[in-house]
XYZ file of C-alpha atoms in Angstrom:
451
model
C 14.530 -15.988 -24.124
C 15.727 -14.947 -20.629
C 14.799 -17.358 -17.899
C 11.601 -16.528 -16.046
C 11.459 -16.877 -12.274
C 8.004 -18.126 -11.317
C 6.156 -18.025 -8.044
C 7.518 -21.070 -6.238
C 4.570 -21.133 -3.839
C 2.140 -22.186 -6.560
C 1.073 -25.789 -7.289
C 3.689 -27.291 -9.610
C 1.157 -28.304 -12.270
C -0.185 -24.752 -12.550
C 3.068 -23.271 -13.788
C 4.992 -26.264 -15.068
C 4.742 -25.197 -18.696
C 6.702 -22.020 -17.893
C 9.303 -23.519 -15.569
C 12.799 -22.284 -16.329
C 11.543 -20.194 -19.235
C 11.399 -23.271 -21.500
C 8.042 -22.104 -22.898
C 7.030 -18.614 -24.036
C 4.759 -16.279 -22.178
C 1.042 -16.897 -22.608
C 0.164 -15.324 -25.950
C -3.207 -14.058 -24.781
C -5.194 -13.539 -21.597
C -8.564 -12.130 -20.649
C -6.733 -9.836 -18.209
C -3.113 -8.932 -17.565
C -2.285 -7.540 -14.130
C 0.825 -5.405 -13.650
C 2.185 -5.647 -10.098
C 2.210 -8.487 -7.581
C 1.183 -6.699 -4.406
C -1.885 -7.590 -2.401
C -4.247 -5.678 -4.694
C -2.973 -7.265 -7.885
C -2.967 -10.744 -6.338
C -6.469 -10.225 -4.917
C -7.773 -9.093 -8.317
C -6.123 -12.152 -9.910
C -7.888 -14.450 -7.444
C -11.318 -12.893 -7.888
C -11.009 -12.945 -11.687
C -9.609 -16.488 -11.937
C -12.361 -17.705 -9.635
C -14.870 -16.122 -12.038
C -13.439 -18.193 -14.895
C -11.212 -15.539 -16.502
C -7.775 -16.326 -17.902
C -5.384 -14.143 -15.924
C -1.679 -13.405 -16.191
C -0.038 -11.368 -13.434
C 3.510 -10.144 -13.896
C 5.848 -8.500 -11.420
C 9.187 -6.880 -12.101
C 10.610 -8.481 -8.947
C 8.948 -10.855 -6.469
C 5.365 -11.210 -5.306
C 4.850 -8.965 -2.284
C 8.410 -7.657 -2.372
C 7.503 -3.981 -2.233
C 4.851 -2.076 -0.254
C 2.645 -5.117 0.327
C 5.445 -6.880 2.174
C 6.978 -3.900 3.980
C 4.101 -2.088 5.700
C 2.862 -1.964 9.304
C 0.108 -4.549 8.843
C -2.743 -2.342 10.098
C -6.249 -3.121 8.812
C -8.164 -0.051 9.875
C -11.064 2.253 9.320
C -9.905 4.571 12.121
C -9.061 8.159 11.155
C -9.125 7.492 7.438
C -10.229 10.141 5.002
C -14.045 9.813 5.037
C -13.960 9.179 1.287
C -12.173 5.878 1.981
C -14.569 4.646 4.665
C -16.950 2.664 2.401
C -13.915 0.875 0.931
C -12.538 0.242 4.431
C -15.899 -1.173 5.533
C -15.905 -3.551 2.574
C -12.360 -4.642 3.403
C -13.239 -5.257 7.050
C -16.176 -7.405 5.962
C -13.827 -9.547 3.835
C -10.778 -9.999 6.060
C -12.299 -12.338 8.698
C -13.273 -14.932 6.079
C -10.226 -14.756 3.842
C -8.182 -17.497 5.480
C -11.009 -19.997 4.929
C -11.748 -18.721 1.412
C -8.112 -18.689 0.277
C -7.033 -21.818 2.090
C -3.889 -20.128 3.405
C -2.891 -18.209 6.531
C -3.219 -14.411 6.423
C -2.355 -13.512 10.019
C -5.718 -11.786 10.481
C -6.589 -10.797 14.062
C -9.436 -8.501 15.062
C -7.688 -6.669 17.887
C -8.883 -3.111 17.193
C -7.002 0.102 16.544
C -6.262 2.892 19.051
C -5.141 6.463 18.404
C -4.258 8.452 21.522
C -4.181 12.240 21.799
C -1.256 14.222 23.165
C -3.397 17.286 23.916
C -6.947 18.605 23.858
C -6.613 19.883 20.298
C -5.713 16.429 19.017
C -8.581 14.849 20.941
C -10.925 17.454 19.452
C -9.760 16.403 15.984
C -10.634 12.798 16.863
C -14.108 13.929 17.911
C -14.526 15.901 14.679
C -13.502 12.882 12.622
C -15.948 10.596 14.427
C -18.774 13.079 13.880
C -17.997 13.362 10.171
C -17.613 9.595 9.774
C -21.104 9.122 11.230
C -22.746 5.811 10.400
C -19.953 4.862 8.019
C -18.042 3.450 11.002
C -19.199 1.241 13.858
C -17.698 -0.072 17.085
C -15.763 3.202 17.312
C -15.827 5.538 20.308
C -13.927 8.308 22.029
C -12.071 7.471 25.247
C -11.347 9.892 28.056
C -7.840 10.087 29.493
C -8.985 8.004 32.477
C -10.536 5.382 30.193
C -7.305 5.078 28.202
C -5.342 4.555 31.420
C -7.756 1.913 32.747
C -8.088 -0.004 29.486
C -4.407 0.053 28.518
C -2.248 0.029 31.655
C 0.946 -0.726 29.704
C 0.729 2.818 28.316
C 2.204 4.929 31.104
C 2.399 8.325 29.431
C -0.311 10.871 30.159
C -2.778 11.411 27.329
C -5.689 13.712 26.637
C -7.787 10.707 25.658
C -8.072 8.655 22.527
C -10.301 7.013 19.983
C -10.766 3.249 19.653
C -12.122 1.271 16.694
C -12.785 -2.150 18.202
C -13.705 -3.705 14.850
C -10.395 -2.889 13.184
C -7.612 -5.451 13.023
C -4.271 -6.524 11.679
C -2.697 -9.044 9.343
C 0.772 -10.175 8.317
C 1.578 -8.276 5.109
C 3.669 -10.789 3.157
C 1.705 -13.778 4.465
C -1.602 -12.272 3.340
C -0.248 -11.261 -0.073
C 1.145 -14.744 -0.708
C -2.162 -16.259 0.429
C -3.923 -14.423 -2.401
C -1.141 -15.360 -4.839
C -1.322 -19.055 -3.986
C -5.102 -19.096 -4.192
C -5.020 -17.278 -7.530
C -2.637 -19.885 -8.921
C -4.825 -22.696 -7.644
C -7.780 -21.067 -9.419
C -5.855 -21.053 -12.716
C -4.095 -17.684 -12.821
C -0.517 -17.538 -14.054
C 1.784 -15.422 -11.861
C 5.202 -14.588 -13.268
C 8.010 -12.941 -11.310
C 11.095 -11.152 -12.677
C 9.078 -9.980 -15.660
C 8.603 -6.243 -15.953
C 6.111 -4.428 -18.164
C 7.620 -2.009 -20.679
C 4.450 -0.626 -22.240
C 0.681 -0.874 -22.315
C -0.527 -1.113 -25.912
C -3.726 0.312 -27.361
C -5.458 -0.117 -30.708
C -8.231 2.209 -31.884
C -8.197 3.754 -28.433
C -8.772 0.462 -26.585
C -6.411 -1.764 -24.634
C -4.860 -4.388 -26.900
C -1.856 -5.805 -25.060
C 1.155 -5.498 -22.795
C 4.776 -5.494 -23.913
C 6.965 -7.147 -21.285
C 10.700 -7.717 -21.011
C 10.107 -11.262 -22.262
C 7.486 -10.745 -24.951
C 4.008 -9.495 -25.686
C 0.695 -10.644 -24.224
C -2.453 -9.771 -26.143
C -5.342 -8.764 -23.917
C -8.388 -6.516 -23.841
C -8.004 -5.738 -20.130
C -4.996 -4.379 -18.258
C -5.101 -3.819 -14.506
C -2.290 -1.568 -13.322
C -1.441 -2.122 -9.648
C 2.236 -1.351 -10.106
C 2.697 0.956 -7.118
C 5.444 3.518 -7.542
C 6.063 2.445 -11.155
C 2.481 3.121 -12.233
C 2.939 6.664 -13.525
C 5.598 5.525 -16.005
C 3.386 2.775 -17.404
C 0.373 5.080 -17.571
C 2.120 8.012 -19.241
C 0.005 9.043 -22.215
C -3.019 7.106 -20.971
C -3.935 9.315 -18.006
C -3.502 13.081 -18.611
C -2.068 13.898 -15.174
C -0.950 11.378 -12.579
C 1.159 13.388 -10.101
C 2.504 10.403 -8.234
C 5.607 10.737 -6.077
C 7.659 8.248 -4.085
C 8.802 8.604 -0.488
C 10.782 6.250 1.743
C 9.360 5.067 5.050
C 11.396 3.203 7.688
C 10.060 0.353 9.826
C 11.704 -1.737 12.551
C 10.970 -5.112 14.124
C 11.806 -5.812 17.763
C 12.682 -9.116 19.340
C 9.757 -10.774 21.191
C 8.673 -8.772 24.227
C 6.148 -9.107 27.043
C 2.506 -8.772 25.998
C 1.512 -5.087 25.910
C -2.169 -6.027 25.548
C -2.655 -3.314 22.937
C -4.564 -3.027 19.674
C -2.780 -1.449 16.722
C -1.530 1.800 18.215
C -0.702 5.320 17.039
C 0.286 8.087 19.436
C 3.052 10.508 20.418
C 4.633 10.072 16.995
C 4.802 6.266 17.197
C 3.064 3.533 15.224
C 3.052 0.106 16.883
C 1.698 -3.369 16.199
C 2.515 -6.324 18.416
C 2.599 -9.656 16.596
C 1.459 -13.009 18.052
C 5.032 -13.999 18.998
C 5.468 -10.799 21.041
C 7.683 -8.999 18.542
C 6.625 -5.459 17.660
C 6.489 -3.539 14.424
C 7.439 0.052 15.297
C 7.853 3.195 13.219
C 7.740 6.928 13.616
C 4.341 8.233 12.572
C 4.520 10.905 9.889
C 8.273 11.086 9.254
C 9.393 10.230 5.722
C 12.480 10.544 3.551
C 12.358 11.805 -0.017
C 15.149 10.321 -2.128
C 15.397 12.729 -5.033
C 15.351 11.288 -8.558
C 14.484 12.763 -11.935
C 10.872 11.770 -11.244
C 10.888 13.923 -8.105
C 10.684 17.049 -10.246
C 7.789 15.788 -12.359
C 4.570 17.569 -11.317
C 6.360 18.941 -8.244
C 3.945 21.848 -8.104
C 1.177 19.557 -6.880
C 3.185 18.838 -3.722
C 4.948 22.132 -3.100
C 2.438 23.544 -0.611
C 2.499 20.441 1.590
C 6.286 20.213 1.422
C 6.578 23.785 2.649
C 3.930 23.522 5.354
C 5.159 20.154 6.617
C 8.861 20.616 5.929
C 9.851 19.233 9.346
C 8.211 15.900 8.501
C 10.212 15.422 5.298
C 13.904 14.833 4.755
C 15.146 15.504 1.208
C 18.142 13.409 0.149
C 20.218 13.529 -3.018
C 22.309 10.407 -3.473
C 22.500 7.019 -5.154
C 18.831 6.797 -6.258
C 19.304 9.978 -8.314
C 22.525 8.668 -9.872
C 20.985 5.254 -10.620
C 17.967 6.887 -12.266
C 20.159 9.144 -14.405
C 22.431 6.295 -15.515
C 19.478 4.060 -16.381
C 17.850 6.675 -18.577
C 21.058 7.625 -20.361
C 22.373 4.106 -20.870
C 19.557 2.443 -22.792
C 16.274 3.398 -24.468
C 13.092 2.683 -22.533
C 11.822 0.231 -25.166
C 14.718 -2.196 -24.647
C 16.238 -1.490 -21.225
C 16.090 -4.031 -18.436
C 13.929 -2.562 -15.732
C 15.798 -1.686 -12.567
C 15.940 -1.883 -9.646
C 14.524 -5.403 -9.614
C 13.977 -5.997 -5.898
C 15.790 -3.038 -4.355
C 17.231 -3.296 -0.882
C 15.813 0.016 0.290
C 17.929 1.176 3.226
C 16.296 2.057 6.521
C 17.012 5.437 8.056
C 18.837 4.571 11.317
C 17.840 7.885 12.901
C 14.178 7.022 12.441
C 14.756 3.573 13.927
C 16.398 5.028 17.034
C 13.669 7.679 17.276
C 10.961 5.015 17.170
C 12.773 2.998 19.853
C 13.065 6.107 22.040
C 9.394 6.916 21.682
C 8.484 3.319 22.523
C 10.593 3.398 25.707
C 8.944 6.670 26.752
C 5.411 5.390 26.175
C 5.984 1.923 27.651
C 8.791 2.253 30.232
C 7.928 -1.012 31.968
C 8.779 -2.845 28.754
C 12.205 -1.205 28.594
C 14.172 -0.172 25.541
C 12.970 -2.352 22.660
C 15.638 -4.720 21.273
C 15.707 -4.070 17.519
C 15.989 -7.308 15.556
C 16.026 -5.714 12.104
C 14.840 -2.700 10.164
C 13.890 -1.965 6.587
C 12.284 0.678 4.415
C 9.646 0.766 1.721
C 9.028 2.988 -1.284
C 5.560 4.496 -0.858
C 3.741 6.057 -3.800
C 1.852 9.144 -2.674
C -0.694 11.461 -4.248
C -1.154 15.197 -3.526
C -4.464 14.609 -1.719
C -3.343 11.345 -0.048
C -6.205 9.529 -1.798
C -5.618 6.704 -4.266
C -6.552 6.474 -7.896
C -9.038 3.640 -8.423
C -10.651 3.949 -11.815
C -11.532 2.541 -15.206
C -10.880 5.657 -17.316
C -13.540 6.014 -20.000
C -10.992 7.418 -22.455
C -9.194 4.057 -22.603
C -11.632 1.139 -22.494
C -10.086 -1.939 -20.925
C -7.715 -0.041 -18.619
C -8.145 -0.285 -14.859
C -5.917 1.451 -12.323
C -5.349 1.199 -8.575
C -2.354 3.151 -7.334
C -1.197 6.010 -5.094
C -2.450 4.667 -1.751
C -0.031 6.933 0.118
C 1.049 4.365 2.695
C -2.361 3.156 3.847
C -3.410 0.671 1.171
C -2.566 -2.754 2.608
C -5.680 -3.080 4.743
C -7.840 -2.043 1.781
C -6.186 -4.617 -0.487
C -8.895 -7.311 -0.585
C -11.608 -4.712 -1.205
C -9.617 -3.029 -3.977
C -9.029 -6.413 -5.621
C -12.769 -7.060 -5.479
C -13.554 -3.643 -7.008
C -11.057 -4.170 -9.839
C -12.407 -7.630 -10.618
C -16.001 -6.402 -10.685
C -15.070 -3.565 -13.045
C -13.120 -5.935 -15.300
C -16.151 -8.228 -15.458
C -18.406 -5.344 -16.457
C -20.120 -5.120 -13.096
C -20.637 -1.931 -11.072
C -18.150 -1.314 -8.279
C -19.495 -2.552 -4.925
C -18.684 0.824 -3.321
C -18.510 4.411 -4.544
C -15.149 5.062 -6.177
C -15.909 8.474 -7.689
C -13.624 10.279 -5.159
C -10.725 8.280 -6.606
C -11.202 9.252 -10.256
C -8.013 9.386 -12.288
C -8.895 12.689 -13.968
C -9.370 14.715 -10.783
C -5.904 16.238 -11.051
C -6.236 17.189 -14.722
C -9.598 18.827 -14.023
C -8.648 20.448 -10.709
C -11.157 18.412 -8.663
C -8.797 17.556 -5.832
C -8.112 19.043 -2.413
C -5.487 19.061 0.280
C -5.075 15.855 2.321
C -7.872 15.326 4.831
C -7.228 17.152 8.096
C -4.360 19.067 6.509
C -1.982 16.110 6.805
């Protein structure tokens, strides 16, 4: 059997029986989780703590994809109102996670600020706050003068802003590994470099998972596989129009304290870390690397692509060739899943654009020295809302995918929801807006606010 690479952060005694692939995969588990991002690892921790036997597998490394590559915002601000109960649950969990997990998460409650470039944008902030109502707290509109007084490092003129003082931030990979380590300590088995090939059913119910290294019998499968989810769920969910886009992020060298919460404005997203370094990215600009999957269910996205064509850059290159070669070279039932842990290239134009916007907004800080940049593959849905569901047509299947680039902060809450559903409990918040069948039945709408 091929050697299995196991999570080296776990206590040695937890995973010793699998070290080096000397022993087979666990033959059975109460639950098998597909995908080692923050949601999968959180679900593993909640379930293991409840006494369930849990196996989590990841095709690459824990936290190596979206959960380790995002901005690190933990926000309620300007979310689709349908997500606000989930965001509130997440914000109630984050402050206590470091103590509960026993590992650092990087959590800081520093707030989140969106500034408006003009009166129309400020009016949209006011409309959002009115619609959000009592689902948000510690959130208020700021006049242009209030923005200037409260945040003097921001020199550009604004038309005002909106501040959610209760929002915060965390370190993406640190927080994901905190859940992974705690899950292992609670008895879960986390296995890296082990991709899922198929989800098995028997008499219409979940019966197991076929992996690259063998089969695991289970009555519960939790799919948190990000951009790979639609392939695993083909045939189980009638329509899952999930697409993948590439988003570029950069990290600066440590800089002087800007005394800012998480910030979005003038096309820039910004988070300053405790050491003074800044996560920066252009807000709203994405690259679409065309593959064969790009043409699947393209009609769901066509209207947004046309209306927002300036925000998207379509590219035909190596990802398309790699996808074609993979599908032609070997049948899906036996092929080694690739890419394992892809080095997704950053778009240098977006890095330089983010640096330019930063220098314009914060001239006293100067041109930001870029230490490194990277990109992440983001799985998006036509309405920019995730799928979080336990589809009745397939008992034992649970799904959380399609978070469209704003799932990290929701991660602990999503893990809690998935665990409760797997244990036969009601979800702690309303998840009906995230039903998996909304696309097959036509019960979906354009992204909130037309974005």
